[in-house]
Amino acid sequence: MTITTVQTEAQRIIDLESRYVVHSYNRAPFVLAHGEGVYLYDTEGNRYLDLMAGIAVNALGYGDPELARVIAEQAADLIHVCNLYHTAPHAELAARLCELSFADRVFFNNSGSEANETAIKFARKWARQRGGDDKTQIVTFTNAFHGRTTGALAITPREKYQAPFRPLLPDVVTVPFNDITAAMSAIGPQTCAVFVEPVQGEGGIHEADADFLMALRKLCDSYSAALIFDEVQCGLGRTGTLWAYEAAGVTPDIMTLAKPLAGGLPIGAVLVTDSIAQAIQPGDHGSTFAGGPLVCRAAQVVLERVSWPGFLMHVREVGNYLKESLLALDSPLIKEVRGRGLMLGVELAVEAAQVIQAGYAHGLIMVNAGANVLRLVPPLIFEQEHVDELIDSLDAILSALA
Ligand code: PLP
């Protein structure tokens, strides 16, 4: 008797990945095939409500017709030329980012980590010109996340991430988040940069207090240090204002962006004041792919859409509705609901992984932020009806776990 094993397409792909791809991620047990609006579909035809948007990337959801059309048109015209040539999307995107923010100039790159690497270099050179070769200290905060490349990792104070890769960039000091007194004792003439997320993402969704950001601004001004806001996750409409810093009324010297900016294509951006920009000369920094016409054209579409006041009001309204609905969920497993706009964290009395795993069977795609925090960062086109759908499923999952 011959036994034939019928292998599904999903299993074939999962087997290929496990054989040929470096095992640096634990992936969900299905294969995603396409998306529409706020839903993703796997190869077996199962539908999932998306609560994580490719980790806070897909602000316009899936299959957005304008974005797809513009990318196709630009791909037919010009995808890449390198930074030795002018292109319209690059120049126009930079101009628009400056018009819409505190910044005077922009440097593009390809990811959030890279944007933070660039910010470290810019701050180092700018500060050196002000305070000499010893002005190299970088201040970062507990629960911060700035990326996985070696410089960004050095300012991401998580033992598990850093330990296997030491020695890292020296002269980094970690200060308790939202602790003004501790910041006052750490920041001084030796400081070249202070890195802070106005709303911490990976570290568990923690909002910086307005007073704290104001105090950092004053300290940086007193000691000629660059105040750097990492808005890679919380920027571009995620919190209900275009920039998360707007809530505190404090502007930085440098701001880093990435995730949603080019609608899912890889991009990073470093927005700077004129003072910082003046420290940088041709040859100081560069990147082959950065600021290419295809990604910049896609980013122009995203930026126009997410900066529209009606769009931002929608994020605030749906975000408030989501937060209220989560707070109304009467579960002993929910300890706290944090965040604003569509960047919310639900601190649980159990491991978030348990809820995420159970979510798949309920058609939910979710992500954690630390061991016990469920992070809700859906596409910004999320509607109230999607919130209701989520809450029904979450209620069932939490009741079963309790
Ligand atoms: N900064 C913040 C605040 C982030 O949330 C992330 C990624 O999650 C990064 C930097 C790193 O970005 P990337 O993964 O694009 O390198």
Coordinates of C-alpha atoms and ligand atoms in Angstrom, one line a residue:
M1 CA 0.0 0.0 0.0
T2 CA 1.3 3.5 -0.9
I3 CA 0.7 6.3 1.5
T4 CA 0.7 9.7 -0.1
T5 CA 1.0 12.8 2.0
V6 CA -1.0 15.7 0.8
Q7 CA 1.0 18.8 1.5
T8 CA -0.9 22.1 1.7
E9 CA 0.6 25.2 0.0
A10 CA 0.9 26.8 3.4
Q11 CA 2.9 23.8 4.8
R12 CA 5.2 23.8 1.7
I13 CA 6.1 27.5 2.3
I14 CA 6.5 27.1 6.1
D15 CA 8.9 24.1 5.4
L16 CA 10.9 26.1 2.9
E17 CA 11.3 29.0 5.3
S18 CA 12.3 26.8 8.2
R19 CA 14.9 25.0 5.9
Y20 CA 16.4 28.1 4.2
V21 CA 15.8 31.2 6.3
V22 CA 18.0 32.2 9.3
H23 CA 15.9 31.5 12.4
S24 CA 15.7 34.9 13.9
Y25 CA 11.9 35.2 14.1
N26 CA 9.1 32.9 15.4
R27 CA 6.4 33.3 12.8
A28 CA 2.7 32.7 13.0
P29 CA 1.5 29.3 11.8
F30 CA -0.1 30.4 8.5
V31 CA 1.0 32.1 5.3
L32 CA -0.5 35.4 4.4
A33 CA -1.5 35.9 0.8
H34 CA -3.3 39.2 0.4
G35 CA -5.0 42.0 2.2
E36 CA -8.0 44.3 1.8
G37 CA -8.8 47.3 4.0
V38 CA -8.1 46.2 7.5
Y39 CA -8.2 42.5 6.8
L40 CA -5.5 40.0 5.9
Y41 CA -6.2 36.6 4.2
D42 CA -4.1 33.5 4.4
T43 CA -3.5 30.9 1.7
E44 CA -6.3 28.7 3.1
G45 CA -8.8 31.6 2.7
N46 CA -9.0 32.5 6.4
R47 CA -9.7 36.1 7.2
Y48 CA -7.9 38.1 10.0
L49 CA -8.8 41.5 11.4
D50 CA -5.4 43.3 11.6
L51 CA -4.5 44.9 14.9
M52 CA -0.8 45.4 14.2
A53 CA -0.5 46.8 10.6
G54 CA 2.9 45.2 10.0
I55 CA 4.1 46.6 13.3
A56 CA 2.6 50.1 13.0
V57 CA 3.4 50.4 9.3
N58 CA 0.3 50.0 7.1
A59 CA -1.4 53.2 8.0
L60 CA -3.6 53.1 4.9
G61 CA -4.4 49.4 5.3
Y62 CA -4.2 47.0 2.4
G63 CA -4.9 47.4 -1.3
D64 CA -5.3 51.2 -1.1
P65 CA -6.1 52.1 -4.8
E66 CA -4.3 55.5 -4.8
L67 CA -1.1 54.1 -3.3
A68 CA -1.1 51.0 -5.6
R69 CA -1.7 53.2 -8.7
V70 CA 1.0 55.7 -7.8
I71 CA 3.6 53.0 -7.0
A72 CA 2.8 51.3 -10.3
E73 CA 3.2 54.5 -12.3
Q74 CA 6.4 55.5 -10.6
A75 CA 7.8 52.0 -10.9
A76 CA 7.2 52.3 -14.7
D77 CA 9.0 55.7 -14.8
L78 CA 12.0 55.4 -12.4
I79 CA 12.6 53.2 -9.4
H80 CA 16.2 54.0 -8.4
V81 CA 19.0 56.4 -9.5
C82 CA 21.1 56.9 -6.3
N83 CA 21.8 60.1 -4.5
L84 CA 24.2 61.6 -7.1
Y85 CA 21.2 62.8 -9.1
H86 CA 18.2 65.0 -8.4
T87 CA 14.6 63.5 -8.6
A88 CA 11.3 65.3 -8.0
P89 CA 9.8 62.8 -5.4
H90 CA 12.9 63.2 -3.2
A91 CA 12.9 67.0 -3.3
E92 CA 9.1 67.3 -3.0
L93 CA 8.8 64.9 -0.1
A94 CA 11.6 66.6 1.9
A95 CA 9.9 70.0 1.3
R96 CA 6.5 68.7 2.5
L97 CA 8.0 67.0 5.6
C98 CA 9.5 70.4 6.6
E99 CA 6.4 72.4 5.9
L100 CA 4.4 70.0 8.2
S101 CA 6.9 69.9 11.1
F102 CA 9.5 71.8 13.1
A103 CA 12.2 70.8 10.6
D104 CA 14.3 72.8 8.1
R105 CA 15.9 69.9 6.3
V106 CA 15.6 66.1 5.8
F107 CA 18.0 63.2 5.2
F108 CA 16.5 60.0 4.0
N109 CA 17.5 56.4 4.6
N110 CA 15.9 53.0 4.6
S111 CA 14.6 52.0 8.1
G112 CA 14.0 53.2 11.6
S113 CA 17.3 51.8 12.9
E114 CA 19.2 53.5 10.1
A115 CA 17.5 56.8 10.8
N116 CA 18.6 56.5 14.4
E117 CA 22.2 55.6 13.4
T118 CA 22.2 58.7 11.2
A119 CA 20.8 60.8 14.1
I120 CA 23.7 59.6 16.3
K121 CA 26.3 60.6 13.7
F122 CA 24.7 64.0 13.1
A123 CA 24.4 64.7 16.8
R124 CA 28.0 63.6 17.4
K125 CA 29.4 65.9 14.7
W126 CA 27.2 68.9 15.6
A127 CA 28.1 68.5 19.3
R128 CA 31.8 68.1 18.7
Q129 CA 31.8 71.4 16.9
R130 CA 30.3 73.0 20.0
G131 CA 32.0 71.2 22.9
G132 CA 35.0 69.4 21.6
D133 CA 36.0 65.8 21.3
D134 CA 34.8 64.8 24.7
K135 CA 31.2 65.8 24.1
T136 CA 30.1 62.3 23.1
Q137 CA 27.6 61.0 25.8
I138 CA 24.2 59.8 24.7
V139 CA 21.3 59.7 27.1
T140 CA 18.6 57.1 26.6
F141 CA 15.7 56.0 28.8
T142 CA 14.4 52.8 30.4
N143 CA 12.1 50.8 28.1
A144 CA 13.4 52.7 25.1
F145 CA 13.6 50.9 21.7
H146 CA 15.6 52.5 18.9
G147 CA 16.4 49.5 16.7
R148 CA 18.7 46.5 16.2
T149 CA 21.7 47.8 14.3
T150 CA 24.7 48.3 16.5
G151 CA 24.4 52.0 17.2
A152 CA 20.7 51.9 17.7
L153 CA 21.1 48.8 19.8
A154 CA 23.5 50.6 22.1
I155 CA 20.7 53.1 23.0
T156 CA 18.1 50.3 23.4
P157 CA 18.7 49.3 27.0
R158 CA 17.4 45.8 26.9
E159 CA 19.8 43.2 28.3
K160 CA 18.5 40.3 26.2
Y161 CA 19.0 42.3 23.0
Q162 CA 22.4 43.8 23.9
A163 CA 24.2 41.0 25.8
P164 CA 25.2 38.7 22.8
F165 CA 26.6 41.6 20.8
R166 CA 28.8 43.6 23.3
P167 CA 31.0 45.6 23.2
L168 CA 28.6 48.2 21.8
L169 CA 28.9 51.9 21.2
P170 CA 30.4 53.4 24.4
D171 CA 29.3 56.5 26.4
V172 CA 25.6 55.7 26.6
V173 CA 23.7 56.4 29.9
T174 CA 20.3 55.0 30.7
V175 CA 18.0 57.1 32.8
P176 CA 14.5 56.2 34.2
F177 CA 11.8 57.3 31.8
N178 CA 9.7 60.3 32.9
D179 CA 12.1 61.0 35.8
I180 CA 13.1 64.7 35.6
T181 CA 15.4 64.6 38.6
A182 CA 17.3 61.7 37.2
A183 CA 17.6 63.4 33.8
M184 CA 18.9 66.5 35.5
S185 CA 21.7 64.6 37.1
A186 CA 22.6 62.7 33.9
I187 CA 22.6 65.4 31.3
G188 CA 25.5 67.8 31.4
P189 CA 28.3 69.5 29.3
Q190 CA 29.5 66.0 28.2
T191 CA 26.1 65.1 26.6
C192 CA 25.8 65.3 22.8
A193 CA 22.3 63.8 22.4
V194 CA 19.2 62.8 24.3
F195 CA 17.1 60.2 22.6
V196 CA 13.4 59.8 23.6
E197 CA 10.2 58.3 22.1
P198 CA 7.4 60.7 22.9
V199 CA 5.3 57.5 23.2
Q200 CA 7.3 54.4 23.8
G201 CA 6.2 51.6 21.5
E202 CA 8.1 48.3 21.9
G203 CA 8.8 49.0 25.6
G204 CA 5.1 48.7 26.5
I205 CA 3.2 51.8 25.3
H206 CA 4.3 54.5 27.8
E207 CA 3.5 58.1 27.1
A208 CA 6.2 60.7 28.0
D209 CA 4.8 63.4 30.3
A210 CA 4.7 66.8 28.8
D211 CA 6.7 68.2 31.8
F212 CA 9.3 65.6 31.2
L213 CA 9.8 66.5 27.5
M214 CA 9.8 70.2 28.4
A215 CA 12.5 69.5 31.0
L216 CA 14.6 67.6 28.5
R217 CA 14.2 70.5 26.0
K218 CA 15.5 73.0 28.7
L219 CA 18.4 70.7 29.7
C220 CA 19.5 70.2 26.0
D221 CA 19.4 73.9 25.4
S222 CA 21.5 74.6 28.6
Y223 CA 24.1 72.1 27.6
S224 CA 24.1 72.3 23.8
A225 CA 22.9 68.8 23.4
A226 CA 20.6 67.6 20.6
L227 CA 17.1 66.6 21.7
I228 CA 16.2 63.7 19.4
F229 CA 12.6 62.5 19.2
D230 CA 12.3 59.0 17.8
E231 CA 8.8 59.1 16.2
V232 CA 9.5 55.9 14.1
Q233 CA 6.5 54.3 15.7
C234 CA 4.4 57.1 17.3
G235 CA 4.8 59.6 14.4
L236 CA 2.8 60.3 11.3
G237 CA -0.7 60.3 12.7
R238 CA -0.5 57.1 14.9
T239 CA -1.4 59.0 18.1
G240 CA -4.1 61.2 16.5
T241 CA -1.8 64.2 15.8
L242 CA 0.6 64.2 12.9
W243 CA 3.5 64.2 15.3
A244 CA 3.3 62.8 18.8
Y245 CA 5.4 65.8 20.1
E246 CA 2.5 68.1 19.4
A247 CA 0.7 66.9 22.5
A248 CA 3.6 68.3 24.7
G249 CA 4.2 71.5 22.6
V250 CA 7.9 70.7 22.6
T251 CA 10.0 70.5 19.4
P252 CA 13.2 68.5 19.0
D253 CA 16.5 69.3 17.1
I254 CA 16.2 66.0 15.3
M255 CA 13.3 63.7 14.7
T256 CA 13.5 60.2 13.2
L257 CA 10.7 58.6 11.2
A258 CA 10.2 55.4 9.3
K259 CA 7.5 52.7 9.6
P260 CA 4.4 54.1 7.9
L261 CA 6.0 56.8 5.8
A262 CA 6.2 55.0 2.4
G263 CA 3.1 52.8 2.8
G264 CA 5.1 49.6 3.5
L265 CA 8.1 50.3 1.3
P266 CA 11.3 50.6 3.3
I267 CA 12.2 54.2 4.2
G268 CA 13.6 56.2 7.0
A269 CA 13.8 59.9 7.5
V270 CA 15.9 62.2 9.7
L271 CA 14.3 65.6 10.1
V272 CA 16.7 68.3 11.4
T273 CA 16.9 72.0 12.2
D274 CA 19.2 74.2 10.1
S275 CA 21.7 74.3 13.0
I276 CA 22.1 70.5 12.8
A277 CA 22.1 70.5 9.0
Q278 CA 25.0 73.0 8.9
A279 CA 27.3 70.5 10.7
I280 CA 26.9 68.0 7.8
Q281 CA 29.0 68.2 4.7
P282 CA 29.1 66.1 1.5
G283 CA 30.8 62.9 2.3
D284 CA 29.8 62.7 6.0
H285 CA 27.0 60.2 5.4
G286 CA 25.4 58.3 2.6
S287 CA 23.3 55.4 1.5
T288 CA 22.8 53.8 -1.9
F289 CA 19.1 53.2 -1.9
A290 CA 17.9 56.0 0.4
G291 CA 15.5 58.6 -0.9
G292 CA 14.9 56.8 -4.2
P293 CA 12.1 58.0 -6.4
L294 CA 9.8 55.0 -5.9
V295 CA 9.7 55.1 -2.1
C296 CA 9.6 58.9 -2.0
R297 CA 6.6 59.0 -4.4
A298 CA 4.8 56.4 -2.3
A299 CA 5.6 58.5 0.8
Q300 CA 4.2 61.6 -0.7
V301 CA 0.8 59.8 -1.0
V302 CA 0.9 58.6 2.6
L303 CA 2.0 61.9 4.0
E304 CA -0.8 63.9 2.3
R305 CA -3.4 61.4 3.5
V306 CA -2.3 61.0 7.1
S307 CA -1.7 64.8 7.6
W308 CA -5.2 65.7 6.5
P309 CA -7.0 67.1 9.5
G310 CA -10.1 65.0 8.9
F311 CA -8.0 61.9 8.8
L312 CA -6.3 62.8 12.1
M313 CA -9.7 63.5 13.7
H314 CA -10.8 60.1 12.6
V315 CA -7.8 58.5 14.3
R316 CA -8.6 60.4 17.6
E317 CA -12.3 59.4 17.5
V318 CA -11.8 55.7 16.7
G319 CA -8.8 55.6 19.1
N320 CA -11.0 57.0 21.9
Y321 CA -13.8 54.5 21.1
L322 CA -11.2 51.7 21.2
K323 CA -9.8 52.8 24.5
E324 CA -13.3 53.2 26.1
S325 CA -14.3 49.8 24.7
L326 CA -11.2 48.2 26.2
L327 CA -11.8 49.8 29.5
A328 CA -15.4 48.6 29.5
L329 CA -14.2 45.0 29.1
D330 CA -14.7 43.7 32.6
S331 CA -11.9 41.2 32.6
P332 CA -9.8 40.3 35.7
L333 CA -6.9 39.8 33.2
I334 CA -6.8 43.4 32.2
K335 CA -4.6 45.5 34.5
E336 CA -4.3 48.7 32.6
V337 CA -5.1 50.3 29.2
R338 CA -2.5 52.9 28.0
G339 CA -1.7 55.2 25.1
R340 CA -3.6 57.4 22.8
G341 CA -5.0 57.5 19.2
L342 CA -4.5 54.2 17.6
M343 CA -1.4 53.3 19.6
L344 CA -2.8 51.5 22.7
G345 CA -1.3 49.0 25.1
V346 CA -3.3 46.6 27.2
E347 CA -1.3 45.4 30.2
L348 CA -2.4 41.8 31.0
A349 CA -2.1 39.6 34.1
V350 CA -1.1 36.8 31.7
E351 CA 1.5 36.5 28.9
A352 CA 0.4 38.5 25.9
A353 CA 1.6 35.6 23.7
Q354 CA -1.3 33.5 25.1
V355 CA -3.8 36.0 23.9
I356 CA -2.1 36.5 20.5
Q357 CA -2.0 32.7 20.0
A358 CA -5.7 32.4 20.9
G359 CA -6.5 35.3 18.6
Y360 CA -5.6 33.4 15.4
A361 CA -8.5 31.0 15.9
H362 CA -10.8 34.1 16.4
G363 CA -9.5 35.7 13.2
L364 CA -7.3 38.4 15.0
I365 CA -3.7 39.3 14.2
M366 CA -2.2 41.1 17.2
V367 CA 1.3 41.8 18.5
N368 CA 2.8 42.3 22.0
A369 CA 5.0 45.0 23.4
G370 CA 7.0 43.2 26.1
A371 CA 5.9 40.1 27.8
N372 CA 2.6 41.2 29.3
V373 CA 1.4 44.0 27.0
L374 CA -0.9 43.5 24.1
R375 CA -0.1 46.3 21.6
L376 CA -3.0 47.6 19.4
V377 CA -1.6 49.5 16.4
P378 CA -4.1 48.8 13.6
P379 CA -4.2 50.5 10.2
L380 CA -5.3 54.1 10.8
I381 CA -8.3 53.5 8.6
F382 CA -9.8 51.4 11.3
E383 CA -13.6 52.1 11.9
Q384 CA -15.9 51.7 15.0
E385 CA -17.4 48.5 13.5
H386 CA -13.9 47.0 13.5
V387 CA -13.5 47.9 17.1
D388 CA -16.7 46.1 17.9
E389 CA -15.5 43.0 16.1
L390 CA -12.2 43.1 18.0
I391 CA -13.9 43.6 21.4
D392 CA -16.4 40.7 20.9
S393 CA -13.4 38.3 20.1
L394 CA -11.2 39.7 22.8
D395 CA -14.0 39.3 25.4
A396 CA -14.3 35.6 24.4
I397 CA -10.6 35.0 24.4
L398 CA -10.1 36.7 27.9
S399 CA -13.1 34.9 29.4
A400 CA -11.7 31.5 28.2
L401 CA -8.3 32.3 29.6
A402 CA -9.7 33.6 32.9
Ligands
PLP1 N1 12.5 53.2 16.8 C1 11.3 52.8 17.2 C2 10.6 53.7 18.2 C3 10.7 51.6 16.8 O1 9.5 51.3 17.3 C4 11.5 50.8 15.9 C5 11.0 49.5 15.4 O2 10.1 49.0 16.0 C6 12.7 51.3 15.5 C7 13.2 52.5 15.9 C8 13.5 50.5 14.5 O3 13.0 50.5 13.2 P1 13.3 49.5 12.1 O4 12.8 48.2 12.6 O5 12.6 50.0 10.9 O6 14.8 49.4 12.0

